[in-house]
XYZ file of C-alpha atoms in Angstrom:
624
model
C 15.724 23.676 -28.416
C 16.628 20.393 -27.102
C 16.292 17.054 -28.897
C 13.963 14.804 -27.863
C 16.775 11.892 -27.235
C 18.126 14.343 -25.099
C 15.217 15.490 -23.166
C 14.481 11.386 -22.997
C 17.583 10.747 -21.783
C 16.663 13.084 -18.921
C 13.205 11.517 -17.676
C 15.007 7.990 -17.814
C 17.934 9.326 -15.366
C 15.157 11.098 -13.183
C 12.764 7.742 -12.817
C 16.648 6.116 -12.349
C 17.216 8.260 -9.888
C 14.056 8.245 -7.758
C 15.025 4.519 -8.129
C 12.054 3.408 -10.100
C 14.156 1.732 -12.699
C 13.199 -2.353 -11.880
C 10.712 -1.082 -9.334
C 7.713 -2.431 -11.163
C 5.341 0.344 -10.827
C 3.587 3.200 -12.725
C 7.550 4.712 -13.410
C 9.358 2.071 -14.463
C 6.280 1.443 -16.984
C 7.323 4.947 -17.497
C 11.462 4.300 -18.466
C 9.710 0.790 -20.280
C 7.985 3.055 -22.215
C 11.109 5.174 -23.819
C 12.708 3.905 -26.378
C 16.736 3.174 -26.003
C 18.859 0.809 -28.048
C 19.829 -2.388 -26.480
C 23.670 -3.869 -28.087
C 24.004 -7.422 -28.425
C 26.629 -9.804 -29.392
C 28.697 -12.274 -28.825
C 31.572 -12.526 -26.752
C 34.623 -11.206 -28.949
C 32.395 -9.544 -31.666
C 33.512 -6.398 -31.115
C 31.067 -4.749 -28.905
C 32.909 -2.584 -26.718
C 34.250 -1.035 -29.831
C 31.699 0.084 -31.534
C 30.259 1.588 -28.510
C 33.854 3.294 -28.204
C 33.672 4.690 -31.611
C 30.047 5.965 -30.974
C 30.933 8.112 -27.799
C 34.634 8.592 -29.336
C 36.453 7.611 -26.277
C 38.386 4.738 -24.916
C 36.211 3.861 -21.334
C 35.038 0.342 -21.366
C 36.904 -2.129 -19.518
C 38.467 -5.191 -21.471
C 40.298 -8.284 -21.479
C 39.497 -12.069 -22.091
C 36.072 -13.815 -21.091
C 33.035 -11.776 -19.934
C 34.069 -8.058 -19.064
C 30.509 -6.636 -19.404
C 28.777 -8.714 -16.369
C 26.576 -5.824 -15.518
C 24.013 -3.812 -17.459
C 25.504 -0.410 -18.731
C 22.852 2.098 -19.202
C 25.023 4.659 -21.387
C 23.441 7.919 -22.277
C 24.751 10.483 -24.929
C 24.033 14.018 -24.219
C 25.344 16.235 -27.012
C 26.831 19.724 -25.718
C 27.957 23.022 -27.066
C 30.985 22.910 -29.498
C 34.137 23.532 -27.133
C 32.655 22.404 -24.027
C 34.632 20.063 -22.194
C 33.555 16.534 -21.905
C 32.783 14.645 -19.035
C 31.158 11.621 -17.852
C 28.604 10.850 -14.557
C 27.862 7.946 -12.759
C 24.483 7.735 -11.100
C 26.021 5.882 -8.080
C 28.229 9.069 -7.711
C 25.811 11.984 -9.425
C 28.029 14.723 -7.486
C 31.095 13.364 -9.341
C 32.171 14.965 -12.830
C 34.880 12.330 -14.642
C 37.254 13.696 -17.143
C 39.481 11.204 -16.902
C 38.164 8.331 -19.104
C 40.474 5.851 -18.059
C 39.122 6.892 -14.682
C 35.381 5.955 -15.746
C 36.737 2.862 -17.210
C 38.015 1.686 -13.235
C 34.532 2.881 -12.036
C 32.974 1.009 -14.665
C 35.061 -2.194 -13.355
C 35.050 -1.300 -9.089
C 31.376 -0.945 -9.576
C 30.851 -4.647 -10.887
C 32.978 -5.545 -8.363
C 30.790 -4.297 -6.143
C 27.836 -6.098 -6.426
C 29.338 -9.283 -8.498
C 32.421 -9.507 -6.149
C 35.618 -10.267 -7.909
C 34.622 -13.303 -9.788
C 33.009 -13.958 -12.960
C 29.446 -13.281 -11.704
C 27.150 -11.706 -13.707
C 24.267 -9.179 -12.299
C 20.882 -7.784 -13.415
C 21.735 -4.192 -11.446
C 22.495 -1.504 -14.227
C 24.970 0.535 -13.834
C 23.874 3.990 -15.489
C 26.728 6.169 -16.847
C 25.846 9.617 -18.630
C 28.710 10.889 -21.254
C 28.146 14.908 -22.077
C 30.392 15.908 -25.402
C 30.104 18.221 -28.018
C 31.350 15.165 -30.190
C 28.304 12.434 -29.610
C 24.642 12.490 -30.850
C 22.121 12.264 -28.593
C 21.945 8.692 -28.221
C 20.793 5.431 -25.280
C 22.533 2.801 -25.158
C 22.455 0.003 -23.083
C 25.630 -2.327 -23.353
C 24.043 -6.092 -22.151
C 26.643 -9.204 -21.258
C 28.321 -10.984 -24.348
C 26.226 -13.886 -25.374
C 28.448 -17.261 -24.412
C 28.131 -20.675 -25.293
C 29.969 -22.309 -22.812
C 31.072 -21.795 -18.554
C 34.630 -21.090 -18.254
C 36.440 -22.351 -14.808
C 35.138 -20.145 -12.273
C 31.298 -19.388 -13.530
C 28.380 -21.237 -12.746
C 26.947 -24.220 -15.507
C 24.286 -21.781 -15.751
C 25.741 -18.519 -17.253
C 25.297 -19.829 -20.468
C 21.176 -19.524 -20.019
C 21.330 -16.517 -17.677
C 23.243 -14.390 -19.890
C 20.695 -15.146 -22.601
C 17.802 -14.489 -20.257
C 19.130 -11.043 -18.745
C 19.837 -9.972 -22.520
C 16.741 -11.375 -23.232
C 14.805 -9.789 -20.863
C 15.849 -6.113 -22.757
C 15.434 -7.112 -26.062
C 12.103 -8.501 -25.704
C 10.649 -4.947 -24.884
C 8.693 -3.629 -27.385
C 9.943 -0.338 -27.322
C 13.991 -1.690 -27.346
C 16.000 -0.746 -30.902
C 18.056 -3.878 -31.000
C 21.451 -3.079 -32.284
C 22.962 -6.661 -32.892
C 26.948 -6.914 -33.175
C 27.907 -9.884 -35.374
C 32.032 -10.009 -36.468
C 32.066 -10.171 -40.742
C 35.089 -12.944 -40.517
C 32.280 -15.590 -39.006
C 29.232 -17.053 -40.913
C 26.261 -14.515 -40.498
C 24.427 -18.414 -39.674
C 26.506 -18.671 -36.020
C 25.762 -15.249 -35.024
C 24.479 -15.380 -31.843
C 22.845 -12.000 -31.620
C 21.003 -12.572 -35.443
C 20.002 -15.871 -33.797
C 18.674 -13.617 -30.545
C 17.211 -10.852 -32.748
C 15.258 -12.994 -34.869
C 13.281 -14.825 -32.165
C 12.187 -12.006 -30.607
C 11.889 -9.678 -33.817
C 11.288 -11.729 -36.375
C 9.615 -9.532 -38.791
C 13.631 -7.410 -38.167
C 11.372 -4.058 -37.900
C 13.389 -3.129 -34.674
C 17.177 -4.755 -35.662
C 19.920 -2.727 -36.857
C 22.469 -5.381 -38.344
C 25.927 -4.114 -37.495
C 28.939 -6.047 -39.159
C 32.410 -5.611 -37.428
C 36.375 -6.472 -38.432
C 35.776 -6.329 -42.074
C 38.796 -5.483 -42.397
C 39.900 -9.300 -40.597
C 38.310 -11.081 -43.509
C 40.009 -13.580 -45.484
C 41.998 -11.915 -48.451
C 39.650 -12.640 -51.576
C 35.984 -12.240 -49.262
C 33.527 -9.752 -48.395
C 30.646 -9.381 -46.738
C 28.503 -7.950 -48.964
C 26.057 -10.451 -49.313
C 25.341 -9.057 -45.715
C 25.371 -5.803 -45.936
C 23.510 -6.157 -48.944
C 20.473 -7.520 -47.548
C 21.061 -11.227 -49.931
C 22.137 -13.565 -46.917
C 19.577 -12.158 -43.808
C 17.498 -9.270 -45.138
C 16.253 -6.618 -42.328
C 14.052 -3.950 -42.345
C 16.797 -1.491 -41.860
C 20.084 -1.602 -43.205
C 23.316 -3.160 -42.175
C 26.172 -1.133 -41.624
C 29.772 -2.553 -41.445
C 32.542 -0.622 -38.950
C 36.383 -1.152 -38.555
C 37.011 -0.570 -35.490
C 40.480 -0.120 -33.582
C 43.035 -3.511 -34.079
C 44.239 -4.412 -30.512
C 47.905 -2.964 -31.679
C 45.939 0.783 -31.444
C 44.396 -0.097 -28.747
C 47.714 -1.079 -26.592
C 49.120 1.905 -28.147
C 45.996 4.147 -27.002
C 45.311 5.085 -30.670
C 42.889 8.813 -30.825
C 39.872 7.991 -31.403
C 39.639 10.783 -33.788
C 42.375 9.198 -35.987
C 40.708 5.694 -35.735
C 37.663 7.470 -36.956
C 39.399 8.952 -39.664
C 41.459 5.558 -40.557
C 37.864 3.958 -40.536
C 36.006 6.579 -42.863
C 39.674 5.813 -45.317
C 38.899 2.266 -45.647
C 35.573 2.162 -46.869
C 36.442 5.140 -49.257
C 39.486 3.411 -50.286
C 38.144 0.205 -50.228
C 37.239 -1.872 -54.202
C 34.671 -4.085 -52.162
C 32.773 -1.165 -50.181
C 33.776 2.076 -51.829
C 30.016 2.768 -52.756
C 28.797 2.224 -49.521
C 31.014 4.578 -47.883
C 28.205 6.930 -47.735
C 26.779 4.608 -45.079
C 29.222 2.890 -43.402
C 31.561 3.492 -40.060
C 30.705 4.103 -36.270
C 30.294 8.139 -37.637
C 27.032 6.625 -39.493
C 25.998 3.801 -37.401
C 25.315 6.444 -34.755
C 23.457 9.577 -36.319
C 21.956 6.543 -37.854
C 20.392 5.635 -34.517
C 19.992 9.078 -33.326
C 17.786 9.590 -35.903
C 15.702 6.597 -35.903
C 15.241 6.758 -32.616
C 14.260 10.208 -32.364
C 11.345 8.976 -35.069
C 10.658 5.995 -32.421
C 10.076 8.876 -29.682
C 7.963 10.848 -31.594
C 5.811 8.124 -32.762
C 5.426 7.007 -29.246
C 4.697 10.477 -28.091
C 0.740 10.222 -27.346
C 1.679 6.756 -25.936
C 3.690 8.073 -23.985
C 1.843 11.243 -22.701
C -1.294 9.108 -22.347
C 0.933 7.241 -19.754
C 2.051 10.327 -18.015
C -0.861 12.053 -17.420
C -2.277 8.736 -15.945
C 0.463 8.676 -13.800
C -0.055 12.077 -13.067
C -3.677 11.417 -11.803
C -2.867 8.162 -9.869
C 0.061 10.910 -7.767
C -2.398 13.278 -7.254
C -4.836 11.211 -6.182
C -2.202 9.427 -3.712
C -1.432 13.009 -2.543
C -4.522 13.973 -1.551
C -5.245 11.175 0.191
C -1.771 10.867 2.050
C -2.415 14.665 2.959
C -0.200 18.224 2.829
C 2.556 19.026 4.598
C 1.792 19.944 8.265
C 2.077 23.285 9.202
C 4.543 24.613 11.545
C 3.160 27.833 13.643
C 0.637 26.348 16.677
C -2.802 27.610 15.305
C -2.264 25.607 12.217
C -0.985 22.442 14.030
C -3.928 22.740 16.494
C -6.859 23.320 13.061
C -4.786 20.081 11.474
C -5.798 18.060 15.189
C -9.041 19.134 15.222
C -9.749 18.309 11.561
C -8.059 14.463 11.755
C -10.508 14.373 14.789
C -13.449 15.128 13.097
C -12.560 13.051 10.173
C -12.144 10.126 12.812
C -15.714 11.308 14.363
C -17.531 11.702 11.267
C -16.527 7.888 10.316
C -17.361 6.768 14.069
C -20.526 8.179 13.998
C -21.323 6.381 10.618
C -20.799 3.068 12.446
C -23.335 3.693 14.734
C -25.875 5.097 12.199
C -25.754 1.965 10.061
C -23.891 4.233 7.223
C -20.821 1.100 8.239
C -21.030 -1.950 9.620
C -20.657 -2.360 13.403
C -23.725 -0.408 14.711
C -26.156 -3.560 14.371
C -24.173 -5.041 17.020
C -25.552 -2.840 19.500
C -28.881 -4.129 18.611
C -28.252 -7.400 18.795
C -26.910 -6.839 22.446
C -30.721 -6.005 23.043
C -32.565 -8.177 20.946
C -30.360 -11.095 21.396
C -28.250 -11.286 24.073
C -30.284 -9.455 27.299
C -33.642 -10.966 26.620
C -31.337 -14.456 26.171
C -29.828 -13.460 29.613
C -32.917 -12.918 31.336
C -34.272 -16.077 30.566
C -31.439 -17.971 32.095
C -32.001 -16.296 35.490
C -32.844 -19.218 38.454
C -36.113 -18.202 38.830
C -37.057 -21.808 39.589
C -35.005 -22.397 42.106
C -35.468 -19.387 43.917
C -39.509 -19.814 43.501
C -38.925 -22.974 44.821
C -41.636 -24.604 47.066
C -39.119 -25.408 49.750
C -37.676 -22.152 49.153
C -40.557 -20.371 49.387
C -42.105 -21.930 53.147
C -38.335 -20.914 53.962
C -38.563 -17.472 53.495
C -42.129 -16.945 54.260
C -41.675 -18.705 57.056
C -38.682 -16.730 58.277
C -40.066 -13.401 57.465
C -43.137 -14.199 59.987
C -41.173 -14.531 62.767
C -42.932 -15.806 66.037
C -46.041 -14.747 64.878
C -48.383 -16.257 61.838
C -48.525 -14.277 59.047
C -52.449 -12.814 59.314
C -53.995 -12.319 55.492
C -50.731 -12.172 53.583
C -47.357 -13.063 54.317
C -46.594 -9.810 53.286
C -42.690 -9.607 54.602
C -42.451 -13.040 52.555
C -43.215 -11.317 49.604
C -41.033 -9.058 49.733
C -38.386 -10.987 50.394
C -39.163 -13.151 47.729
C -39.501 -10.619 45.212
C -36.338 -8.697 46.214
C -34.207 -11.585 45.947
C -35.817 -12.271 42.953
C -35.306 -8.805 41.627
C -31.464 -8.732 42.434
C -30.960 -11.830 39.746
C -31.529 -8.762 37.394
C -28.165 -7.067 38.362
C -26.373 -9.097 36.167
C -28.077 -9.138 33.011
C -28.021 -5.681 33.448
C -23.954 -5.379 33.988
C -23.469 -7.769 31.653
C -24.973 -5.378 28.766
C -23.396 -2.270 29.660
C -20.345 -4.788 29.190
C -21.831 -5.852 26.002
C -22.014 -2.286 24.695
C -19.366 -1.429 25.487
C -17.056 -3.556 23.911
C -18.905 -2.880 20.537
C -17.845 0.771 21.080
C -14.480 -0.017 21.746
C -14.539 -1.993 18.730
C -16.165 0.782 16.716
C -13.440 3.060 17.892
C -10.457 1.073 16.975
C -12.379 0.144 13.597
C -12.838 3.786 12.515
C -9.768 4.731 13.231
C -7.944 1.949 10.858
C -10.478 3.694 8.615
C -9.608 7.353 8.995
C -6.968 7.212 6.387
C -6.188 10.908 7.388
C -4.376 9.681 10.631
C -2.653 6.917 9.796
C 0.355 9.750 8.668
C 0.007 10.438 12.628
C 0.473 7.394 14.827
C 1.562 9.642 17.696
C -2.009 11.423 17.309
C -3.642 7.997 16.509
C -2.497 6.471 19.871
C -3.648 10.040 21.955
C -7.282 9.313 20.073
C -7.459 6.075 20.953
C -6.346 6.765 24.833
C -9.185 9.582 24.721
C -11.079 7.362 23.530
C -11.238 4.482 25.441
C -10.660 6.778 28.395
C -14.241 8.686 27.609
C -16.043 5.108 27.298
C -15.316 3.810 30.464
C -16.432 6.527 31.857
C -19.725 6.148 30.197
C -19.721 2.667 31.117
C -19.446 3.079 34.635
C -22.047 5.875 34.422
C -24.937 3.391 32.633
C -23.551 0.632 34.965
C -25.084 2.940 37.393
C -27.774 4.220 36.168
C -29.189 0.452 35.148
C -28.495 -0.654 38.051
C -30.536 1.853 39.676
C -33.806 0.837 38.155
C -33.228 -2.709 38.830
C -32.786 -1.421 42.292
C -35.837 0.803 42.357
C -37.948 -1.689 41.313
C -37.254 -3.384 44.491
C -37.294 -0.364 46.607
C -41.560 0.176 45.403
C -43.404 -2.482 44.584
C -46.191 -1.747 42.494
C -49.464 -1.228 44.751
C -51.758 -2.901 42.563
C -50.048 -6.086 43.289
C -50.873 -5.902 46.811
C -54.228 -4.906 46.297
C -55.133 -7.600 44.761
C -53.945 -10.235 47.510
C -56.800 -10.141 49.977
C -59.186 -10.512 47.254
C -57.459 -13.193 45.769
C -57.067 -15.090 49.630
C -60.646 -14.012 49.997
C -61.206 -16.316 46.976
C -59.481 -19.433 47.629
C -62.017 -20.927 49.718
C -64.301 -23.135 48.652
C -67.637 -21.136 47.616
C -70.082 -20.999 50.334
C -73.540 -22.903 50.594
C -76.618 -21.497 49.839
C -78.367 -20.779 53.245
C -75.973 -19.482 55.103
C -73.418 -16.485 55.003
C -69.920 -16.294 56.204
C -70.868 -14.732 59.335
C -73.483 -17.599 59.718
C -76.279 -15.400 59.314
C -79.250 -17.806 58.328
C -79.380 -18.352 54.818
C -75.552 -19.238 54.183
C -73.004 -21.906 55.233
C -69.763 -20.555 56.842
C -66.591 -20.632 54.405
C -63.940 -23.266 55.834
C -60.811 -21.371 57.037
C -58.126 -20.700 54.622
C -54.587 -23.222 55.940
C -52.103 -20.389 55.425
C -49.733 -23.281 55.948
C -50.364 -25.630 53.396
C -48.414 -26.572 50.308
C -51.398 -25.092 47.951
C -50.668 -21.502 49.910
C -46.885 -21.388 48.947
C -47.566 -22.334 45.835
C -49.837 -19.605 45.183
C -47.200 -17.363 46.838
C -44.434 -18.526 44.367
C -47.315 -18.018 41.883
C -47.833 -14.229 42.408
C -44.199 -13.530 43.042
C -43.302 -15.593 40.074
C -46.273 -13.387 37.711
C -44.495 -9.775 39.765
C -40.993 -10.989 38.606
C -42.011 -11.339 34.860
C -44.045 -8.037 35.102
C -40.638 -6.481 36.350
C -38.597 -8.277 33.404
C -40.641 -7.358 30.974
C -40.347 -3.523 32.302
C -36.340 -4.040 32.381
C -36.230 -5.485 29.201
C -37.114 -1.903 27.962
C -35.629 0.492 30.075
C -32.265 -1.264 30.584
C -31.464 -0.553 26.870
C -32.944 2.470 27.181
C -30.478 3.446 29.965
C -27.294 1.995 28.159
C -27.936 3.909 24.909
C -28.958 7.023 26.454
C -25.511 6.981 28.908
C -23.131 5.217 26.171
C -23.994 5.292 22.705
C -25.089 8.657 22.606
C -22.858 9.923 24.735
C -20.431 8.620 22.661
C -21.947 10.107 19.355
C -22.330 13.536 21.068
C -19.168 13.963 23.287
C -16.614 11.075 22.696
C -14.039 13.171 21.967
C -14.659 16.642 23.966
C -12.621 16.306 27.349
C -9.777 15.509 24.167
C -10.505 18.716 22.760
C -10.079 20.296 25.828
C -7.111 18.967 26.633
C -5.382 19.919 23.165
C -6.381 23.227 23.440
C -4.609 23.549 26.636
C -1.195 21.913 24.667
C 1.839 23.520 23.413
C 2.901 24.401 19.994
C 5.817 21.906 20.605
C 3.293 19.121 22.149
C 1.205 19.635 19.114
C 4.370 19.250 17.286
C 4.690 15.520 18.761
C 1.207 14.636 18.311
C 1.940 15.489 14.072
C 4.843 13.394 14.029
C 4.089 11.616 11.005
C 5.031 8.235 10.270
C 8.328 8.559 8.491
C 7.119 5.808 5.955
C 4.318 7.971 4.734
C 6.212 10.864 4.870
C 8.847 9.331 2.507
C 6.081 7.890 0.628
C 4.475 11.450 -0.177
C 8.224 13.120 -1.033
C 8.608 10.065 -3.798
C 5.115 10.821 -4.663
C 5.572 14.592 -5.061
C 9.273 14.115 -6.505
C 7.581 11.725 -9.108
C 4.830 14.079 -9.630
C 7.222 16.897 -10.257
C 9.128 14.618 -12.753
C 6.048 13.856 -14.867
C 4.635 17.175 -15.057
C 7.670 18.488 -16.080
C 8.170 15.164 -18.325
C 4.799 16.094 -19.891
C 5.188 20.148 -20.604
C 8.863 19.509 -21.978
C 7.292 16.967 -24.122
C 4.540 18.977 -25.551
C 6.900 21.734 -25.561
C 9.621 19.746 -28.399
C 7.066 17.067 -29.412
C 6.521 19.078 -32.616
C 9.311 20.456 -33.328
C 11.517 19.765 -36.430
């Protein structure tokens, strides 16, 4: 059954690797979340070899100044006794080192490569997996030496961004803080006690390790230290010797410095009862252990987070969609689907289920009736306008009774002022449809995986409303023209009776004959100003009769030919089309966008990661 550390490790190298570590979402709260132990020190406090003594081999680059300038994420994976040992970088996963002295030049070129060959430091981990039969299953991280001052070559400021970068681990409340502090200087001066203690002050999540006590000062110990009397912690502090720099240039085994370590605590008057727990042997089942207890408290933490993540993918996946098909049949159900979704949420705009359909209405209530008030009516109905047509219309001869011609005349060219009110709404509408269309498609969240398909819509689209535009352009038009083709007979009925009227009433006596009885009715002046003005009168009452009858019909004709011909059949001379297509048309048409196509492959590989995270999980949570 595999460890927890170990099965750990794995989830952090699989968000690493779908290159969520630093990413700031749901997975690196994920790698956040596990526990590892972050190594601090000083520069010169013996670091790099306690980390050496931990994994048993010599790997980490060294020399004077700052040789750790990058993050090293190190993870132990503990394999079968006699199984060879080998290292992997995550910059070169298909790479197996067995050559340690090979993964210490990686180490170094790979600093290089993103620090350059200076004295730069970086915030970009490098992640480096060790599998050995002889290491517990352990995560390390190995952060910059803590410095006091810039050497020649480094910025003033690598004094405070070393701090912050090591900082910025330590901080974490899931980090095991393992702080390196050298027994030959005053526990007061460490610089990673100093670090440790502002950000865990209460020492719950510090391991104190002590190195070179075997450098002290003949006549001194440290176990005022190690005892707990000079800086107590929660856990105890556990001295190492590690290799001198004479085994070290002499490439000492780390097997025999481990043995020549375990010899001088055994051997030693000042430490000989702590030998129990003391060396890099200790240190790191030490660690294992505790942070195997770290895990498992964490667990429902942990899974709580996971299956949250797991919901938030699945809910991403469903709305960025499956996989297309491949065969033609599928491809062509997928089109016809994306369409509908698109109709369904184009159809809602015009029902008043979305905004957008009310501007339809307004064209009618607002903008028409607005329109048709503006027309010259005045000028046209003109008194000087009016003698001129009447006048025109008659000819050579005087107009009889009515100027009836001049009516006509009058009213037609009154009646064609209604042309463009009418134009101008089908225009109107139509450019809320257009609207509607481009608005529902940003909406179909289905298509935007499609842009190919998005852009044939949109062309069908568009295509489909101008010819409905053209077709209510006509058909209002037409009834502004068939009102002047028949004039309603009424009208002209009542003329005569109305001339018939305009005299003065007759005197009592005579009759209009000039029977006795009744005085003759003066002669109506068909040519004076009061008988155009009652011509512009009547033609002026016909015109509003005729704009209060377009005012109806003309939206009546422009929803009946656009909107709901667009809400019935906007898309079918597309569907006919596509059904005529291809399989390898179709093909183009579900070209997806190839940033939501990488987007769902992270989302499914995370997906996959978490489930898998969560069953293995549940699966060693328990065990013991």
């Amino acid at each position: 059954m595999e460890s927890l550390i170990g099965l750990v490790n794995r989830i952090q190298r699989a968000c690493t690797v779908l290159g969520d570590y630093g990413g700031g979402d749901s997975a690196f709260s994920l790698w956040e979340a596990l526990p590892s132990v972050a190594v601090v020190g000083g520069q010169s406090s013996g670091k790099s070899s306690v980390l050496e003594s931990i994994v048993g081999r010599d790997f980490l680059p060294r020399g004077s100044g700052i040789v750790t300038r990058r993050p090293l994420v190190l993870q132990l994976h503990k394999t079968d006794e006699g199984t060879q040992e080998y290292a992997e970088f995550l910059h070169l996963s298909k790479r197996r080192f067995t050559d340690f002295a090979l993964v210490r030049k990686e180490i170094q070129d790979e600093t290089d490569r993103i620090t350059g060959k200076s004295k730069q430091i970086s915030p970009v981990p490098i992640h480096l997996s060790i599998y050995s039969p002889n290491v517990v299953n352990l995560t390390l991280i190995d952060l910059p030496g803590l410095t006091k001052v810039a050497v020649e070559g480094q910025p003033q400021s690598i004094v405070e961004d070393i701090e912050n970068m090591v900082r910025s681990y330590v901080e974490k409340p899931n980090s095991i803080i393992l702080a390196i502090s050298p027994a030959n200087q005053d526990i007061a001066t460490s610089d990673a006690i100093k670090l440790s203690r502002e950000v865990d002050p209460t020492g719950e999540r510090t391991f104190g390790v002590l190195t070179k006590l075997d450098l002290m000062d003949k006549g001194t110990n440290a176990l005022d230290v190690i005892e707990g009397r000079s800086y107590r912690l929660q856990h105890p502090w556990v001295g190492v010797v590690n290799r001198s720099q004479a085994d070290i240039n002499k490439n000492t085994d780390m097997v025999l410095a481990r043995r020549k370590e375990r010899e001088y605590f055994e051997t030693s008057p000042d430490y000989g009862h702590l030998a129990n727990r003391m060396g890099s042997e200790y240190l790191a089942k030490l660690l294992s252990k505790h942070l195997e207890n770290v895990i498992r408290a964490r667990i429902p933490t942990i899974l709580s987070m996971i299956n949250k993540s797991i919901d938030e993918l699945e809910s991403e996946m469903d709305h960025l969609g499956r996989p297309v098909a491949v065969d033609a049949g599928a491809q062509l159900y997928t089109i016809l689907e994306l369409c509908r979704a698109f109709d369904r949420i184009f159809k809602e705009h015009l029902d008043g289920g979305r905004a957008g359909g009310d501007r339809i209405y307004g064209v009618f209530d607002n903008q028409l009736p607005a329109a048709l008030k503006k027309l010259p009516f005045d000028r046209h109905l003109s008194m000087q306008n009016v003698r001129k047509v009447v006048s025109e219309a008659d000819g050579y001869q005087p107009h009889l009774i009515a100027p009836e011609q001049g009516y006509r005349r009058l009213i037609e060219g009154s009646l064609r002022y209604f042309r463009g009110p009418a134009e101008a709404s089908v225009d109107a509408v139509h450019f809320v449809l257009k609207e509607l269309v481009r608005k529902s498609l940003a909406e179909t969240q289905e298509l935007k995986r499609f842009p190919s398909l998005q852009a044939e819509i949109a062309a069908a689209c568009n295509e489909a409303l101008d010819r409905f535009r053209d077709e209510s352009k006509k058909t209002t038009l037409r009834l502004v023209d068939m009102e002047s083709a028949y004039l309603t007979v009424e009208f002209f009925r009542r003329l005569p009776q109305e001339i018939e009227n305009t005299g003065n009433p007759g005197k009592p006596g005579t009759t209009p004959a000039g029977k006795p009885g009744t005085t003759p009715a003066p002669a109506v002046d068909r040519y004076s100003e009061g008988h155009f003005q009652r011509i512009g009168s009547n033609v002026s009452s016909y015109v509003r009769m005729v704009s209060e009858t377009l005012r109806n019909t003309i939206p009546k004709a422009v929803v009946h030919c656009q909107v709901r011909e667009a809400k019935m059949s906007l898309l079918n001379h597309f569907y006919i089309q596509i059904g005529k297509r291809e399989a390898k048309q179709l093909s183009q048409l579900l070209d997806e966008d190839p940033a939501l196509m990488e987007r769902r492959q992270e989302c499914a590989k995370r997906l996959e990661l978490y489930k898998s995270a969560r069953d293995e999980i549940d699966s060693v949570a328990w065990v013991r």
